[in-house]
Short mmCIF file of C-alpha atoms and ligand atoms in Angstrom, two decimals:
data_model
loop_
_atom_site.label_atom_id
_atom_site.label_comp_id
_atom_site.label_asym_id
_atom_site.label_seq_id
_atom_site.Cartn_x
_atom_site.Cartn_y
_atom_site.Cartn_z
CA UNK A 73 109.75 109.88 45.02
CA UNK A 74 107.06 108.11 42.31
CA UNK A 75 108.07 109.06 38.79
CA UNK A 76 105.55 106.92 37.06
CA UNK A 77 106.79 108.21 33.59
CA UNK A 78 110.31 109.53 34.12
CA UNK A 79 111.84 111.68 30.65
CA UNK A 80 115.18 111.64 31.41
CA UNK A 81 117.99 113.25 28.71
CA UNK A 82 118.96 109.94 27.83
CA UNK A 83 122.51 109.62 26.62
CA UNK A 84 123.07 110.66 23.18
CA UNK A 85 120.11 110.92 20.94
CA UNK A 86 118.17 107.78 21.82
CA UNK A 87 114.41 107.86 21.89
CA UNK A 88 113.69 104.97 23.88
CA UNK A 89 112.71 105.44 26.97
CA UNK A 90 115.03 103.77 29.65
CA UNK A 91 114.99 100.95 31.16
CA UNK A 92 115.05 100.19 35.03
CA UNK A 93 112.64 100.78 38.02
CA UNK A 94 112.19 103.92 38.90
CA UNK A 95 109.60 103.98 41.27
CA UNK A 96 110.56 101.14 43.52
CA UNK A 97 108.18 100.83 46.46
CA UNK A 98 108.98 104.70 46.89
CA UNK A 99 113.04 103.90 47.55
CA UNK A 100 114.16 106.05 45.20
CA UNK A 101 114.60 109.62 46.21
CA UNK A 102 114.43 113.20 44.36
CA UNK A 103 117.85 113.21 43.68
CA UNK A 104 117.21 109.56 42.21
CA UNK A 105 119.52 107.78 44.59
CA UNK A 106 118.15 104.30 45.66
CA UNK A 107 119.86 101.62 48.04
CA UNK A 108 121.26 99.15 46.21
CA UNK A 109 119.07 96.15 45.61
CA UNK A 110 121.42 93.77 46.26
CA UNK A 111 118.65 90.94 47.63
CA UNK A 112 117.37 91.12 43.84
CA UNK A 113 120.82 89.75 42.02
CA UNK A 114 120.25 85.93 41.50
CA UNK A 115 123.00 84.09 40.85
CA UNK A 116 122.88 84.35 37.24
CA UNK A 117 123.77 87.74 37.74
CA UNK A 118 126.69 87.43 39.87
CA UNK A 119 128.04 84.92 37.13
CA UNK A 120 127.17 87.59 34.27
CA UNK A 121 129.54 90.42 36.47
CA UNK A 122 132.26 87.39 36.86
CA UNK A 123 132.58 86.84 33.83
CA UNK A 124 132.45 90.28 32.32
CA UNK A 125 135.17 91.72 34.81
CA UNK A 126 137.24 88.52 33.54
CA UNK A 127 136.82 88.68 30.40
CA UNK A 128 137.38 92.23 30.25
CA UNK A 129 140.40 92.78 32.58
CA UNK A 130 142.36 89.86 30.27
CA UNK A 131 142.95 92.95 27.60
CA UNK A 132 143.93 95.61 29.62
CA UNK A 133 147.48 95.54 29.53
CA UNK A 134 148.81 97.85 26.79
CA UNK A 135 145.34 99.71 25.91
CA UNK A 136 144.14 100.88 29.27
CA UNK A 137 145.74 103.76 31.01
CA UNK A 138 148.13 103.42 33.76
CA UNK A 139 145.54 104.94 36.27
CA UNK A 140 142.86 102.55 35.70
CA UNK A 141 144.89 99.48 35.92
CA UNK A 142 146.64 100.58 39.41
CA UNK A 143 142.83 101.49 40.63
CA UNK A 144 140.91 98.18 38.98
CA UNK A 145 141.47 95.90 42.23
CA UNK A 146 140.11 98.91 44.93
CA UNK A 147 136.69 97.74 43.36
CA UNK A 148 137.02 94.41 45.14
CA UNK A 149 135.65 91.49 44.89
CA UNK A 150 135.50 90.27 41.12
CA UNK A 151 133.60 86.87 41.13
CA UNK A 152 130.21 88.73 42.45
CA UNK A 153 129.19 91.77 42.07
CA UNK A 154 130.63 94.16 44.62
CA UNK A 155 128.38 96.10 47.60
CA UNK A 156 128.37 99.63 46.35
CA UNK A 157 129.66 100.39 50.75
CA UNK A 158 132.72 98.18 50.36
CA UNK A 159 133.98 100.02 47.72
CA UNK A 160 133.20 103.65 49.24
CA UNK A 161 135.40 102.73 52.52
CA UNK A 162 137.93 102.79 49.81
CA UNK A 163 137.15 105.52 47.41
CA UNK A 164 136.25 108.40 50.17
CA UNK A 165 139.29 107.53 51.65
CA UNK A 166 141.49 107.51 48.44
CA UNK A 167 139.46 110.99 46.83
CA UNK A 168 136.64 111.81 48.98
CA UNK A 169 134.04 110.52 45.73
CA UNK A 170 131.40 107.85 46.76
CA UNK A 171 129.13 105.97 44.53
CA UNK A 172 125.64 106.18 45.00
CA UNK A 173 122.85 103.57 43.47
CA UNK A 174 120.63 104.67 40.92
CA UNK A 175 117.81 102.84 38.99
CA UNK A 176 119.45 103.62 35.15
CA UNK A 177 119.64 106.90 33.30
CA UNK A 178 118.60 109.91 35.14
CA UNK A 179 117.28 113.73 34.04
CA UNK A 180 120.74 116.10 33.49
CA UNK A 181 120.36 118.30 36.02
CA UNK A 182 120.35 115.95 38.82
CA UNK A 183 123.03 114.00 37.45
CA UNK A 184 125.43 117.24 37.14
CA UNK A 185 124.32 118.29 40.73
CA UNK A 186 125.50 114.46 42.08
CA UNK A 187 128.99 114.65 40.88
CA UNK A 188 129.09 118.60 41.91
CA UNK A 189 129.13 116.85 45.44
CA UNK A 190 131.47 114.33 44.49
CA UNK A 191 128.60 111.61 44.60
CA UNK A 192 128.86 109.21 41.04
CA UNK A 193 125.88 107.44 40.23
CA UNK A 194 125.67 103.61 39.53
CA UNK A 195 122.86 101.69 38.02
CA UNK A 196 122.47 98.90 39.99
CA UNK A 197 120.64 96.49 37.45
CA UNK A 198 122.94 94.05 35.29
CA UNK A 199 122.17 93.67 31.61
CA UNK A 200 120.69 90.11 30.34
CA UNK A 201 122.57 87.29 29.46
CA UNK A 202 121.61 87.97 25.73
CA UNK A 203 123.28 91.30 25.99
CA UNK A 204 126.33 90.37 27.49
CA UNK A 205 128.31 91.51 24.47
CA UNK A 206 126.52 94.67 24.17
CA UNK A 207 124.61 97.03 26.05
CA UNK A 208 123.47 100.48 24.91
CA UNK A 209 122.59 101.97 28.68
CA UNK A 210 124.73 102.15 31.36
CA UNK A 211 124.75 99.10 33.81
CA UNK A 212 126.09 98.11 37.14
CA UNK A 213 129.13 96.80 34.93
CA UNK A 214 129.39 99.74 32.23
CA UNK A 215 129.20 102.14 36.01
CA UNK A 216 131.79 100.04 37.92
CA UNK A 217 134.20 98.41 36.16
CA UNK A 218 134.54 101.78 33.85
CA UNK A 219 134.02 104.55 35.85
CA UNK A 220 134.95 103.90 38.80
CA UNK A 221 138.68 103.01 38.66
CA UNK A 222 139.15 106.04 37.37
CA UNK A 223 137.73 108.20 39.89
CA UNK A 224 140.43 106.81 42.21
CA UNK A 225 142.99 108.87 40.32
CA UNK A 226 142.79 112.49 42.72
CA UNK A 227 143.08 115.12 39.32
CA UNK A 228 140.91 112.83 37.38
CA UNK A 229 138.04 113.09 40.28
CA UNK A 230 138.57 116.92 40.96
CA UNK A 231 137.99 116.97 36.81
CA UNK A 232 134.59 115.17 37.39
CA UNK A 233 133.91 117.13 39.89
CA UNK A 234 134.71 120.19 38.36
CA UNK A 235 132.06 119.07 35.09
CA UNK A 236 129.39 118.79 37.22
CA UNK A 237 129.31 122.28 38.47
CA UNK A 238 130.24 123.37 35.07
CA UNK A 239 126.75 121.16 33.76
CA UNK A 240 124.48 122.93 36.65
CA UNK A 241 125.93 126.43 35.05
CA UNK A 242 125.10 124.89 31.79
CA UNK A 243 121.64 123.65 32.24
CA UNK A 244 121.23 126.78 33.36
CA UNK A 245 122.44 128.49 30.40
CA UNK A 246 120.62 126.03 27.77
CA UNK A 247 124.05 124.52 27.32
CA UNK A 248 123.16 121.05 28.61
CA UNK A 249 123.17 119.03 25.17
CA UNK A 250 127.10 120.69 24.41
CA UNK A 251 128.26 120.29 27.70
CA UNK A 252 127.08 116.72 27.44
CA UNK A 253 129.37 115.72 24.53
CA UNK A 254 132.37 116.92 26.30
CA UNK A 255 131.30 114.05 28.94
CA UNK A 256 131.11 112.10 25.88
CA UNK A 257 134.13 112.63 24.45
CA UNK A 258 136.27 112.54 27.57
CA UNK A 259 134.66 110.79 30.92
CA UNK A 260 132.99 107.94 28.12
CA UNK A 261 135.60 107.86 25.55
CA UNK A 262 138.87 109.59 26.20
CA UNK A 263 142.29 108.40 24.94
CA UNK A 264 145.45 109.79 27.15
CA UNK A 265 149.04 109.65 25.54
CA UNK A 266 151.42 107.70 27.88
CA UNK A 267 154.71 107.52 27.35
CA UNK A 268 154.68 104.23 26.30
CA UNK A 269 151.64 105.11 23.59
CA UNK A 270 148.38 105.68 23.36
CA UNK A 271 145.58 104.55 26.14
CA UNK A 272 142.22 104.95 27.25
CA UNK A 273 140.63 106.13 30.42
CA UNK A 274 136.75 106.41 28.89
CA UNK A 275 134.69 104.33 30.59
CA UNK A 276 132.93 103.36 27.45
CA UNK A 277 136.02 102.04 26.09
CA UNK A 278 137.40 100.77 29.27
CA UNK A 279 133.86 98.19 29.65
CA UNK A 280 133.47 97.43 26.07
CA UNK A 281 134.96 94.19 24.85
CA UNK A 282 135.37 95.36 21.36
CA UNK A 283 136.35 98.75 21.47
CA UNK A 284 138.86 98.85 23.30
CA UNK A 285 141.37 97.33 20.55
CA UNK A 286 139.47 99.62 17.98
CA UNK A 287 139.76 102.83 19.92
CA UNK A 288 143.55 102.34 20.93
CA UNK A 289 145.25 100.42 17.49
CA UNK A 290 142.54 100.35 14.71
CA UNK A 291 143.75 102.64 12.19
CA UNK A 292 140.23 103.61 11.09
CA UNK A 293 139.26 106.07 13.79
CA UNK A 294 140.08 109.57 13.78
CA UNK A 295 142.17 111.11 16.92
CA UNK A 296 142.63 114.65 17.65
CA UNK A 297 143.78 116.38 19.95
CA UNK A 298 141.29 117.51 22.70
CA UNK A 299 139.56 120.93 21.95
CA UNK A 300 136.57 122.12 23.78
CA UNK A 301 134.50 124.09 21.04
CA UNK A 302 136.07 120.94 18.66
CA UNK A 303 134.32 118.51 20.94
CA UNK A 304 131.69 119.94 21.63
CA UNK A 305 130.13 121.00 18.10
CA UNK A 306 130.94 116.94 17.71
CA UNK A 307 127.99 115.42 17.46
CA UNK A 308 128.54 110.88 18.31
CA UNK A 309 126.67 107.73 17.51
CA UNK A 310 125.64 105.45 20.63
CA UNK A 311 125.04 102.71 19.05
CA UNK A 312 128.55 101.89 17.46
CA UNK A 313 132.15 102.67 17.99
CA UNK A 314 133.05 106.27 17.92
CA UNK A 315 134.89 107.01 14.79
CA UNK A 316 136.48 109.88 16.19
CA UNK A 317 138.42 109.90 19.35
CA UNK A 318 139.67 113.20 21.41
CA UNK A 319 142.95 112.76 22.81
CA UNK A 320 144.49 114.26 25.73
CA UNK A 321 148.24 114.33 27.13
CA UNK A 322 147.84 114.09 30.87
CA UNK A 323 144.85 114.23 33.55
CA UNK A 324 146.19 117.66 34.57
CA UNK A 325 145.75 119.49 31.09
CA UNK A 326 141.92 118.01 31.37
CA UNK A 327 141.47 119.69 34.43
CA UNK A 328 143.19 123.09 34.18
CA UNK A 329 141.49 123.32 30.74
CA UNK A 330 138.09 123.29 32.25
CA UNK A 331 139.06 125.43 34.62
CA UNK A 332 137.94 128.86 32.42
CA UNK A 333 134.12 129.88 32.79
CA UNK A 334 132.67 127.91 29.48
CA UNK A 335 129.67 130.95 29.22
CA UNK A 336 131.83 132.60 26.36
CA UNK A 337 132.06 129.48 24.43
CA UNK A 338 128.20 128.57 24.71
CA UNK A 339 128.02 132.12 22.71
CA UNK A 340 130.37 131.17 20.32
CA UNK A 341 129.19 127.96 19.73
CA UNK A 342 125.67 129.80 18.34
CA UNK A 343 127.19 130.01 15.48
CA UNK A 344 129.54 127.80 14.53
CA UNK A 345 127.68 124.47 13.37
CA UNK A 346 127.77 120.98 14.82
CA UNK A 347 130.17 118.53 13.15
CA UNK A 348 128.37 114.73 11.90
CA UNK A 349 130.06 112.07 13.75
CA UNK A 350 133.28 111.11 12.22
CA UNK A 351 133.99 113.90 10.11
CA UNK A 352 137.01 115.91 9.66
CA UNK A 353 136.88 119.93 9.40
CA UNK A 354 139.49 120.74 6.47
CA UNK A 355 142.92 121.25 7.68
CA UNK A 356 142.27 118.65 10.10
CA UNK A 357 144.77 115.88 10.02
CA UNK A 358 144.09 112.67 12.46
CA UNK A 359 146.91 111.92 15.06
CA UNK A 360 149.07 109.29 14.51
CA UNK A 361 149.07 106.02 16.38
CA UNK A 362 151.35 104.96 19.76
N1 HBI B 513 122.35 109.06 34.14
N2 HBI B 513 122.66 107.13 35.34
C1 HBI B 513 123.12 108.04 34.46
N3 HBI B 513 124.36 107.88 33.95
C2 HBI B 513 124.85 108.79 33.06
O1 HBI B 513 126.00 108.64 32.62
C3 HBI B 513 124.06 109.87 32.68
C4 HBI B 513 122.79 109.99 33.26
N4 HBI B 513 122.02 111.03 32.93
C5 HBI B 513 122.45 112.07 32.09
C6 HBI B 513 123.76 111.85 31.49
N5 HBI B 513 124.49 110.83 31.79
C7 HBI B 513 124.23 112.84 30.47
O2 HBI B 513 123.52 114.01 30.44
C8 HBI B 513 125.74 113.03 30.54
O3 HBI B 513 126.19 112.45 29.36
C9 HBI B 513 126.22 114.41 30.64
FE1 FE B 514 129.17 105.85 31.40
#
């Protein structure tokens, strides 16, 4: 496919249009898979990935989930970055999922329909050294290192699964944008209580080097418990940390909550209005740490 001016829904409310390659010599197909370019990472690269995953899996212990810390090593090799194939001998085995390559943010309705089929989509680019603190798109590091962990955990990738067909429906229904922050809210920035305390399994926490402390012990965020109208009349900020966090007990509760046809809450959600990021709805009283 040539999509010589691709609109995506780009996460969140950004305006900029994104960034990677989209047309690619014609490589890049309608569903806006790609094979990985893995010819086009220079060294400089690889060392940007090292030293992310490094730097990064040094704080884990005590603020990421159990899940994610038993799955981290199935992505392999940690000093380069990984061939997407190496790590799908593991993860079709372990949950049927596979990662596929794409070149950066992609429209909604073909991103809902790839993880319908159990297929999660990975930029393949790697942000700039300049950026290596902070990145506002996904990259091969925000897509690997966060996401996919996770989908190694079996009710945690029928959950995924399960969104996607729930964001077809949704598209569908004009539902997209709503659907989208429950994504948000859980898949990017979910907290989990353990019994040992509170972790988190969002990928945007899991591949950020800051947030992770601030999501997990800062006392400044909200946390509530997970609600699907709460979350998703919640509108979010991309471009800092989330000042409200949605927590949930167990991987299980996630998925048998979503389990319910969502058409009756797109009607109710007509009228009830959004919420600005951060704020509280009276009565509302944030969770307590651990
Ligand atoms: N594309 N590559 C990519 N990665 C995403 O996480 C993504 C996307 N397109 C759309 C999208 N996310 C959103 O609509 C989700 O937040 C629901
Ligand atoms: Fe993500």
């Amino acid at each position: 496919m040539n999509t010589g001016s691709p609109t995506p829904a780009v996460y969140g409310e950004s305006e900029r249009p994104p960034r990677g390659d989209y047309a690619r010599g014609g490589q890049v197909q309608a569903d806006y898979t790609c094979p990985q370019d893995y010819a086009s990472y220079t060294d400089a690269d690889h060392d940007t990935y090292r030293r992310l995953y490094e730097r990064q899996a040094a704080q884990l212990p005590g603020l990421a989930c159990d899940a994610f810390i038993a799955a981290l090593p199935s992505l392999g090799v940690k000093d380069r970055i990984p061939r997407f194939e190496d790590i799908n001998a593991r993860l079709r085995q372990a949950t049927g999922w596979e990662i596929v390559a794409v070149p950066g943010l992609i429209p909604e309705l073909p991103f809902f329909q790839l993880l319908a089929n159990r297929r999660f989509p990975v930029t393949d680019w790697i942000r700039r050294p300049e950026e290596f603190d902070y990145i506002v798109e996904p990259d091969v590091f925000h897509d690997l290192f966060g996401h996919v962990p996770m989908l190694f955990d079996p009710t945690f990738a029928d959950y995924v699964q399960r969104y996607g067909e729930g964001g077809i429906k949704a598209h569908h229904l004009g539902a997209g944008e709503k659907l989208a922050r429950l994504y948000w809210y859980t898949v990017e920035f979910g907290l989990i209580r353990q019994p040992q305390g509170l972790r988190a399994y969002g990928a945007g926490i899991l591949s950020s080097v800051g947030e992770l402390q601030h999501a997990v012990r800062s006392p400044q965020p909200h946390r509530l418990p997970l609600d699907l109208v709460r979350t998703m009349r919640s509108r979010y900020k991309i471009d800092s940390y989330q000042s409200t966090y949605f927590v949930i007990d167990s991987f299980d509760q996630l998925f048998d909550m979503t389990a319910p046809d969502f058409a009756p809450l797109y009607e109710r959600l007509k009228s009830e209005p959004d919420i600005e990021a951060g704020a509280l709805l009276p009565g509302e009283r944030s969770l307590g740490l651990g």
